[in-house]
XYZ file of C-alpha atoms in Angstrom:
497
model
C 135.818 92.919 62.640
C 136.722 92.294 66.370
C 140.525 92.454 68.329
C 142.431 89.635 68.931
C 141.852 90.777 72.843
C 137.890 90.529 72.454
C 138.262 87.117 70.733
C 140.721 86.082 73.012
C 138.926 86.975 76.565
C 135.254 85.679 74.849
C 135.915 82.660 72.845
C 139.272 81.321 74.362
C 139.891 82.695 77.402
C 142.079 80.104 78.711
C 144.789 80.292 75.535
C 148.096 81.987 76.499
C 150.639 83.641 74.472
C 153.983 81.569 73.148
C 157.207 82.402 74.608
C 155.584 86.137 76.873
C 153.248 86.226 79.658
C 150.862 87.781 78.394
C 149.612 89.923 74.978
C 151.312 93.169 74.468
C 148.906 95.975 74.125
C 149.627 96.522 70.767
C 149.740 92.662 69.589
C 146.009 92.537 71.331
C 144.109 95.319 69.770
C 145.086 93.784 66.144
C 141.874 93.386 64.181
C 140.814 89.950 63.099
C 138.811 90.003 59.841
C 137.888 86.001 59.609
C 138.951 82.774 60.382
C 140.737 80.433 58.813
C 141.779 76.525 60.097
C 144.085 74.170 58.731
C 143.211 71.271 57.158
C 144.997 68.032 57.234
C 145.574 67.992 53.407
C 147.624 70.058 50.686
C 146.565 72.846 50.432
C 146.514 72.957 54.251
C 144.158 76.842 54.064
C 141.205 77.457 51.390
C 142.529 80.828 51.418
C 144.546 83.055 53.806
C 144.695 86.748 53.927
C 145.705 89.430 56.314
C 142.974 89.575 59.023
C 142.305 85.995 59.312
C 143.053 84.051 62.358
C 144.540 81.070 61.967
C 143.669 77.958 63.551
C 145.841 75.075 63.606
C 145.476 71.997 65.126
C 147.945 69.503 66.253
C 146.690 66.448 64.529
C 146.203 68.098 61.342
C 149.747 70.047 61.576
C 151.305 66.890 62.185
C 149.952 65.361 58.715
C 150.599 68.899 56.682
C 154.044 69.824 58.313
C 155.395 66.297 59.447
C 159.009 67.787 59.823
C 160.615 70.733 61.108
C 161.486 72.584 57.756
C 158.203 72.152 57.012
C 157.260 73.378 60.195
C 159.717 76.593 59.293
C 158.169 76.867 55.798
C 154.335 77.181 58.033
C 155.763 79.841 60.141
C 157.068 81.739 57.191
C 153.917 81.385 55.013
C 151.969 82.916 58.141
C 154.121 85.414 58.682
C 153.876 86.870 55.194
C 150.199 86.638 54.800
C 150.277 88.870 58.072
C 147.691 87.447 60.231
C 147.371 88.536 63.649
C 147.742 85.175 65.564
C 148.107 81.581 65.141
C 145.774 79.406 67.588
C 147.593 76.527 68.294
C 145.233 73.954 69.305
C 146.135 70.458 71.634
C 144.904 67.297 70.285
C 145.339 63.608 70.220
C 148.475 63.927 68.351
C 151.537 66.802 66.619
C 152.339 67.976 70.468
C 155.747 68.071 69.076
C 154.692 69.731 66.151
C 152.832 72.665 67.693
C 155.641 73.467 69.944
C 157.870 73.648 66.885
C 155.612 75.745 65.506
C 154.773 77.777 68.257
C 158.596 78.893 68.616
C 158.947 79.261 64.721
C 156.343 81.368 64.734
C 157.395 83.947 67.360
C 161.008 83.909 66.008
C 158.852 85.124 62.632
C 157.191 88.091 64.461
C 153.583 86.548 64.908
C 151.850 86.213 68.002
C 150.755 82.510 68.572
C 148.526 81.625 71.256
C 148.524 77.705 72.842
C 145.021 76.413 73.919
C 144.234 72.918 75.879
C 142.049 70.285 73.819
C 139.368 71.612 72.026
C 137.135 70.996 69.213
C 138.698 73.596 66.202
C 135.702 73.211 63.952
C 133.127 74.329 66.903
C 135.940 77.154 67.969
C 136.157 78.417 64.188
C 132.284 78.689 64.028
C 132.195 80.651 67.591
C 134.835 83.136 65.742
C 132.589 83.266 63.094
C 129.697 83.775 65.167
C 131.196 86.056 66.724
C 132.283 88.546 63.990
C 128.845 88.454 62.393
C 126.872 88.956 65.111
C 128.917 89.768 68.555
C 125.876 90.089 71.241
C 124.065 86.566 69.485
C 127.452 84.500 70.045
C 127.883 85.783 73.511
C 124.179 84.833 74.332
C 125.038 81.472 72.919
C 127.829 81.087 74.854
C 126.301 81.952 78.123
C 123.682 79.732 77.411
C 125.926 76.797 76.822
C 127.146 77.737 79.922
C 123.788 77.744 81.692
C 123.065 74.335 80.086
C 126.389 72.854 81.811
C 125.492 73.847 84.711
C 121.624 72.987 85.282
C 122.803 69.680 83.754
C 125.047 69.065 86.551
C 122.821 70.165 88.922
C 120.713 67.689 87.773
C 122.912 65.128 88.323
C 123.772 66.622 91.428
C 127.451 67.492 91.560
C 127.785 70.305 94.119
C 128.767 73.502 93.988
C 132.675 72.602 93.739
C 131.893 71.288 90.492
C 129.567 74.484 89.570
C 132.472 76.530 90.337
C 135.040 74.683 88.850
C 132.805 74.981 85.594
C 132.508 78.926 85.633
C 136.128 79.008 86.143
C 137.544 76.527 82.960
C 134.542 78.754 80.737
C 135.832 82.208 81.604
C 139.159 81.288 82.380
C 139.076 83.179 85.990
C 139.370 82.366 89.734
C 135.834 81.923 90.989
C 134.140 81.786 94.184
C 130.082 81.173 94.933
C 129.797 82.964 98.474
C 127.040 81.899 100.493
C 124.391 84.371 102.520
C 126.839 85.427 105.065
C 129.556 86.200 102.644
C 131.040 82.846 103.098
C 133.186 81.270 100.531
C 131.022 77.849 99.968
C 132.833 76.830 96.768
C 136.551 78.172 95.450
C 138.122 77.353 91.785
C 141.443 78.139 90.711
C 142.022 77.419 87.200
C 145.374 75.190 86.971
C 145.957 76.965 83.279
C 145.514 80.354 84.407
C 148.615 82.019 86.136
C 147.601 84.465 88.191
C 144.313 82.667 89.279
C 145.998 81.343 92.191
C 147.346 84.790 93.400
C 143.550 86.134 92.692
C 142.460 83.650 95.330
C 144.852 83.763 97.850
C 144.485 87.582 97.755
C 140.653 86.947 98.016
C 141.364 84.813 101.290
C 143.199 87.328 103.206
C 140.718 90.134 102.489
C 137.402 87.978 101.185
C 135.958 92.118 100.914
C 138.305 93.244 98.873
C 138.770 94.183 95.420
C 137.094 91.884 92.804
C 136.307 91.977 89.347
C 132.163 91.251 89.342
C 129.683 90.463 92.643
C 126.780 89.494 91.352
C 124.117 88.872 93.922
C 122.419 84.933 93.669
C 118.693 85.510 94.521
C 117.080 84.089 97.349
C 114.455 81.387 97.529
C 110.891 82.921 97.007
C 109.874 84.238 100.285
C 112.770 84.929 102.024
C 114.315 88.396 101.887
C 118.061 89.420 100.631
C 120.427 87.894 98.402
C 120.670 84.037 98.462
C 124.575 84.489 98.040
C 127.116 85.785 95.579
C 128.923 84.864 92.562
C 132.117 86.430 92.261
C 134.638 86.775 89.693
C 138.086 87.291 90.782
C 140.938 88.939 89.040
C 142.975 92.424 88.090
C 141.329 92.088 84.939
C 137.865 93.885 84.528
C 134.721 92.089 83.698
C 134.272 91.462 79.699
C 130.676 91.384 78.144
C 130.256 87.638 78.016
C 131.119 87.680 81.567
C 128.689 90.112 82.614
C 125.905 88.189 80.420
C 126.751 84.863 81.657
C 126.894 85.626 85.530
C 123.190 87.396 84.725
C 122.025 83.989 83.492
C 123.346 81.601 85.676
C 122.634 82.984 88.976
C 119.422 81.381 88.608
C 120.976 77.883 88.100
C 123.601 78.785 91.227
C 120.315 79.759 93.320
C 118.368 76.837 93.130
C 122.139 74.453 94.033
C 122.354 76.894 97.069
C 118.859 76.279 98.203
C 119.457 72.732 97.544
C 123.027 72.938 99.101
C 121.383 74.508 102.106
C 118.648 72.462 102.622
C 120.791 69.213 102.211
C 123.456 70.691 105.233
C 120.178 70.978 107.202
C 119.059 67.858 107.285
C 122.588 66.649 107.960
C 122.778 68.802 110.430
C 119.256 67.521 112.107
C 120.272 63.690 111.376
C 124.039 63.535 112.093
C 124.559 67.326 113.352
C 126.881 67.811 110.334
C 130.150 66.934 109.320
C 131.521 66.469 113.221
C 135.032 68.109 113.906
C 137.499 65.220 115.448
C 136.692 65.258 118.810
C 139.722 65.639 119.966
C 140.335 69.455 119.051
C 140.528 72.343 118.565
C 142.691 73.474 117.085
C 141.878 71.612 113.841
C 143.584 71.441 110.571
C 142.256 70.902 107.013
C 144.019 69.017 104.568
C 143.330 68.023 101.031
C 144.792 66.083 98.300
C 143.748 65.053 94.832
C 141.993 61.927 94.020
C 143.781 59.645 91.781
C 141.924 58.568 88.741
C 142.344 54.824 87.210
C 140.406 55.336 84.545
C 138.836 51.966 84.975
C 135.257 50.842 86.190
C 136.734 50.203 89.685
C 137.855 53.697 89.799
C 135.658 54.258 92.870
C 136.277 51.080 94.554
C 140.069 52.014 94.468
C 138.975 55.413 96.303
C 136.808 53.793 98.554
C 139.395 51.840 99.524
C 141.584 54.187 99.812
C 139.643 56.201 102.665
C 138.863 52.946 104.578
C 142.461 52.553 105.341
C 142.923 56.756 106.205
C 140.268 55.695 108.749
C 142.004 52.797 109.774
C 145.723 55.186 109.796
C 144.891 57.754 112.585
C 142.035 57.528 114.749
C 138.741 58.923 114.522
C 138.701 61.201 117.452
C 141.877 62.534 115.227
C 140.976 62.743 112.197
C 137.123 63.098 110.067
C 136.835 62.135 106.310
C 134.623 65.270 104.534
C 132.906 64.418 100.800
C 132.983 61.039 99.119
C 134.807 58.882 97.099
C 133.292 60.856 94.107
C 134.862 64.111 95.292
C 137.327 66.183 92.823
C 140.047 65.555 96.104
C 140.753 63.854 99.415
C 139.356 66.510 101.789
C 140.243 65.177 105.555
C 139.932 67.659 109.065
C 142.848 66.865 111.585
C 142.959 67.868 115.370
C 146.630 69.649 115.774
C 148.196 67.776 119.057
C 149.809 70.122 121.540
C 153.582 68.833 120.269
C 152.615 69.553 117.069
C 150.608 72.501 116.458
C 150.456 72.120 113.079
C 149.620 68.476 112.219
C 152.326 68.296 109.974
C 153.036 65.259 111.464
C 149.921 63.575 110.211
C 150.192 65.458 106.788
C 153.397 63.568 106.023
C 152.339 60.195 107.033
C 149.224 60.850 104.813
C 150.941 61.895 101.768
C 153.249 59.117 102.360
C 150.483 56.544 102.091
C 149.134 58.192 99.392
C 152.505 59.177 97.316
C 151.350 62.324 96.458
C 151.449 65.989 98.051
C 148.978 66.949 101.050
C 148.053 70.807 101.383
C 147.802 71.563 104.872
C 145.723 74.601 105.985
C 146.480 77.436 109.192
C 145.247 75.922 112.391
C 141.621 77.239 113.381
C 139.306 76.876 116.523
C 135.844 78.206 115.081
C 134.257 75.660 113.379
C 132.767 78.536 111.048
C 135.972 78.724 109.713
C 136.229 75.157 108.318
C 135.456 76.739 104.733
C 137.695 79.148 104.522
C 140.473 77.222 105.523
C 139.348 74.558 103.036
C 139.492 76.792 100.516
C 143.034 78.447 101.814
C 144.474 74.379 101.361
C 142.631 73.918 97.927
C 145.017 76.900 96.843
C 147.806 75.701 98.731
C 147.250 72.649 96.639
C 146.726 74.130 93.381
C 150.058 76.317 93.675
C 152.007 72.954 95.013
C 150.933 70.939 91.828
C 151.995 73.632 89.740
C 155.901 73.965 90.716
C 158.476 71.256 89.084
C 159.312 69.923 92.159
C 155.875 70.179 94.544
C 156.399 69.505 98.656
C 155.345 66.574 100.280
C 153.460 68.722 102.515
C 152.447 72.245 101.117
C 151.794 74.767 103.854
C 149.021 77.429 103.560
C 151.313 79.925 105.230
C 154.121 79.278 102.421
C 151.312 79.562 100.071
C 153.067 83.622 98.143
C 156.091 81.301 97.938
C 154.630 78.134 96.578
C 153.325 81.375 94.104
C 156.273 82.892 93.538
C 158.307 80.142 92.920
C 155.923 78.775 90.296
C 156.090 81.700 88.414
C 159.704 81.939 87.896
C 158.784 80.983 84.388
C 157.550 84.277 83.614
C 160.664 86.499 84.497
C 161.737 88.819 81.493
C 164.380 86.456 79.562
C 164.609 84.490 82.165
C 165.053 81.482 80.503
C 168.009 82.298 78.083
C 169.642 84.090 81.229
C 169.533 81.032 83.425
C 170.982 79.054 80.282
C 173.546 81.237 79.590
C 174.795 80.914 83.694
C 174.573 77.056 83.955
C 176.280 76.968 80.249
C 179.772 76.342 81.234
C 178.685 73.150 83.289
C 176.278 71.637 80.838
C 178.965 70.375 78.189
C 179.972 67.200 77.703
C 178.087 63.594 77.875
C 174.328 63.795 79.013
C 174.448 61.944 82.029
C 177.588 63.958 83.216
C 175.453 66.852 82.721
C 173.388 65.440 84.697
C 175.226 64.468 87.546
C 176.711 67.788 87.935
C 173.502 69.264 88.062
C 172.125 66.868 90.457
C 175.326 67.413 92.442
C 174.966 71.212 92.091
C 171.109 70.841 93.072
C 171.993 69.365 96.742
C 175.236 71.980 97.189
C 172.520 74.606 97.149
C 169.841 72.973 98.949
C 171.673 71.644 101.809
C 173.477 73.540 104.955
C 176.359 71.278 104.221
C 178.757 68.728 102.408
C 177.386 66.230 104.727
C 174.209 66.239 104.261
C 174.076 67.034 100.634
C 176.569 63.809 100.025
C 173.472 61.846 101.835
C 170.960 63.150 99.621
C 173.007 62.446 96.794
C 173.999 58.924 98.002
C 177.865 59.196 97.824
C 180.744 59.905 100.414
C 181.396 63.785 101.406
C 185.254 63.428 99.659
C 182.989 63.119 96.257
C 180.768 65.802 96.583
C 183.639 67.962 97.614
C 185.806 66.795 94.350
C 182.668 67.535 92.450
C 182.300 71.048 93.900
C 185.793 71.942 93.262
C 185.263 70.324 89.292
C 182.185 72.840 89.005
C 184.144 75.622 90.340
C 187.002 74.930 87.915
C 184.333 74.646 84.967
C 182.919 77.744 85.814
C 184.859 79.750 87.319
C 182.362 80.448 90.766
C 182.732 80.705 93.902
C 179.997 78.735 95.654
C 180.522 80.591 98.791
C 178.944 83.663 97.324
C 175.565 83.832 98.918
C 174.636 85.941 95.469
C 176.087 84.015 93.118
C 174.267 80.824 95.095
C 170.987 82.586 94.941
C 171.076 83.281 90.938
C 172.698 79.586 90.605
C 169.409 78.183 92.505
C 167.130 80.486 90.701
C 168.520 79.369 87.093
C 167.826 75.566 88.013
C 164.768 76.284 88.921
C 163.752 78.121 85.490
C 165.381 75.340 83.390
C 164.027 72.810 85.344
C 160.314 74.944 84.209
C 161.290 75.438 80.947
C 161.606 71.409 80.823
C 158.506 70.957 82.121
């Protein structure tokens, strides 16, 4: 037998709980005996007894449970064979179902985990695997691991898509620090919460606290440590973590050396990646690459960067990467009006309809990485919120943070409900309108310019104000009462999402 926590942080890392933040202590040490998964048929289980996990995916729950008392009759049938956790598993289809489910199930008592796309018969045999023989399944693992990566190495992807790899598998924030202690290649997770805070804490002190260094060997010959692979987190290292990051280094050692020999010759031919010529102080700004999902998919991004080129001029602005890159990585010289760029970061992202992350201004070219990595952050935390800035600031990064998780306040949910309650009556679209209308009130110094973002005269929005504060009974003058009123939209608006 195993707990539900050593399952969890080996097999599934990624999975987070239904309806809490995280596992309570005593939910996660609950012992899991076998697994069971359901089956797109009647009976749904072969068998199902306490200790079994259960793992149910959405395009088989949506042929067993096609309705929501049938989805209610599931949650109850778990509940009484006391399992310790559902595995809700995404799929082609039953999205609808598994949330259903998912809330059914914690009204019932059970702990029910969601997990992106994956394959439920392959997951059920790593459970199984695991159980039976714990230290085999994690060297499996970690060698599936290895084989991802020497297979993109092969195929040469770079270390931004060796780290992004590590990441999704352990379901951390990684970073692969070169020789110096550099950070070469950053990954944030976009489905782990706090990976984002790991990193940005990892930024402003890059020899700090972390939760595994593991030194990447140097090519034969030359003395030291070739880099490091580190692991970032509150959480301590796990066993498959320690195993894996003893088998890949290898792998990570020979894409350094490769890495490092390719900047070289750059370096000789071109002298590197130039800086625009017209700075310091420079600015880095990224954005993601929109897929097509067509065979012209790079063509469209090739064209794309021939008309940056053609937007600001060269001595102003350098292209970095290629077309094949995970996201639009650009280096802007700051002009002495605007110290920031920000200028240039909002004509970009309004070419490209999509939010640019904007890094601190540096002079050093050495620093080039680090502020890359401080706007891939930036980036990641911007994507997350429900509403992400046209241009996302690495110095607003903690509040990019703390804004995105809102979601995770203690009842925050039902409290924001409860507050916007006496508003949200009546037809949908007047709903709407008065949230819309209560939206700009708060985010706007005044009537006038809240009646322009709404698109109606200032006499309106003032009726409308006075209607809300009738409905309500508030006092929209109350700085507190705006704060909580802005912070409730905010977690319904997530809650939507």
């Amino acid at each position: 037998m195993a707990s539900l926590y050593d399952l969890h942080r080996a097999l599934f890392p990624t999975a987070r709980p239904v309806g809490a933040a995280e596992l309570s202590h005593e939910r996660a040490e609950r012992e899991v005996g076998w697994v069971r998964v359901l089956k797109p048929r009647v009976p749904a289980f072969d068998a199902l007894e306490t200790g079994d996990l259960a793992i149910i995916a959405g395009p088989a729950l949506a042929v067993v449970a096609p309705g929501r008392s049938q989805v209610d009759e599931l949650a109850v049938a778990l509940a009484r064979a006391r399992i310790p956790a559902v595995l809700l598993v995404e799929g082609d289809s039953g999205t609808d179902a598994l949330v259903a489910l998912g809330e059914a199930a914690t009204s019932a008592g059970l702990t029910a985990l969601q997990v992106g796309r994956m394959d439920p018969v392959a997951l059920e045999r790593s459970v199984i695997g695991f159980l039976v023989n714990r230290r085999a399944e994690l060297d499996r693992r970690a060698a599936d691991l290895e084989s991802h990566l020497a297979r993109f190495a092969l195929l040469g992807r770079g270390l931004d898509m060796q780290a992004a790899t590590i990441g999704s598998f352990l379901g951390r924030a990684v970073v692969i620090e070169g020789r110096r202690g550099d950070p070469i290649a950053v990954h944030a997770p976009a489905d782990v919460p706090s990976a984002a805070a790991a990193v940005a804490r990892y930024l402003a002190r890059p020899t700090g606290t972390a939760a595994l260094r593991v030194a990447i060997p140097a090519p034969a010959g030359e003395p030291g440590a070739g880099g490091r692979l580190v692991l970032l987190g509150d959480e301590a290292p796990n066993e498959l973590e320690r195993i894996a990051a003893d088998r890949i280094v290898a792998v990570l050692a020979l894409e350094l050396a490769r890495d490092a020999a390719v900047r070289q010759a750059r370096d000789e031919t071109r002298r590197g990646e130039p800086l625009p010529a017209e700075g310091p102080p420079w600015v880095v700004m990224l954005a993601s690459q929109v897929a097509t999902d067509g065979p012209d998919d790079i063509a469209v991004r090739e064209a794309t960067r021939a008309e940056i080129r053609l937007l600001v001029s060269p001595r102003r602005l350098v292209l970095r990467g290629s077309s094949e890159s995970l996201e639009l990585r650009l280096v802007a010289a700051a002009p002495p009006d605007d110290p920031g760029a920000l200028a240039t970061a909002e004509r970009l992202a309004s070419f490209l309809h999509r939010t640019v992350a904007v890094s601190r201004p540096f002079i050093e070219p050495s620093v080039r990485p680090a502020a890359e990595a401080a706007a891939r952050a930036t980036l990641e935390a911007a994507d997350a919120l429900v509403e992400p800035p046209l241009v996302a600031r690495a110095a607003r990064l903690p509040a990019y943070l703390l804004v995105g998780n809102i979601r995770s306040l203690p009842n925050g949910a039902r409290q924001a409900q409860e507050l916007l309650d006496p508003i949200l009556v009546g037809r949908p679209e007047v709903q709407r309108e008065r949230l819309d209308t209560l939206r700009a009130v708060l985010g706007s110094p005044s009537l006038n310019e809240a009646a322009a973002r709404l698109g109606v005269h200032r006499n309106t929005v003032a009726y409308r104000v006075a209607r809300l504060e009738e409905l309500a009974d508030w006092d929209l003058a109350d700085p507190d009462l705006r704060f909580a009123l802005e912070l409730a939209i905010r977690v319904v608006q997530n809650a939507q999402t």
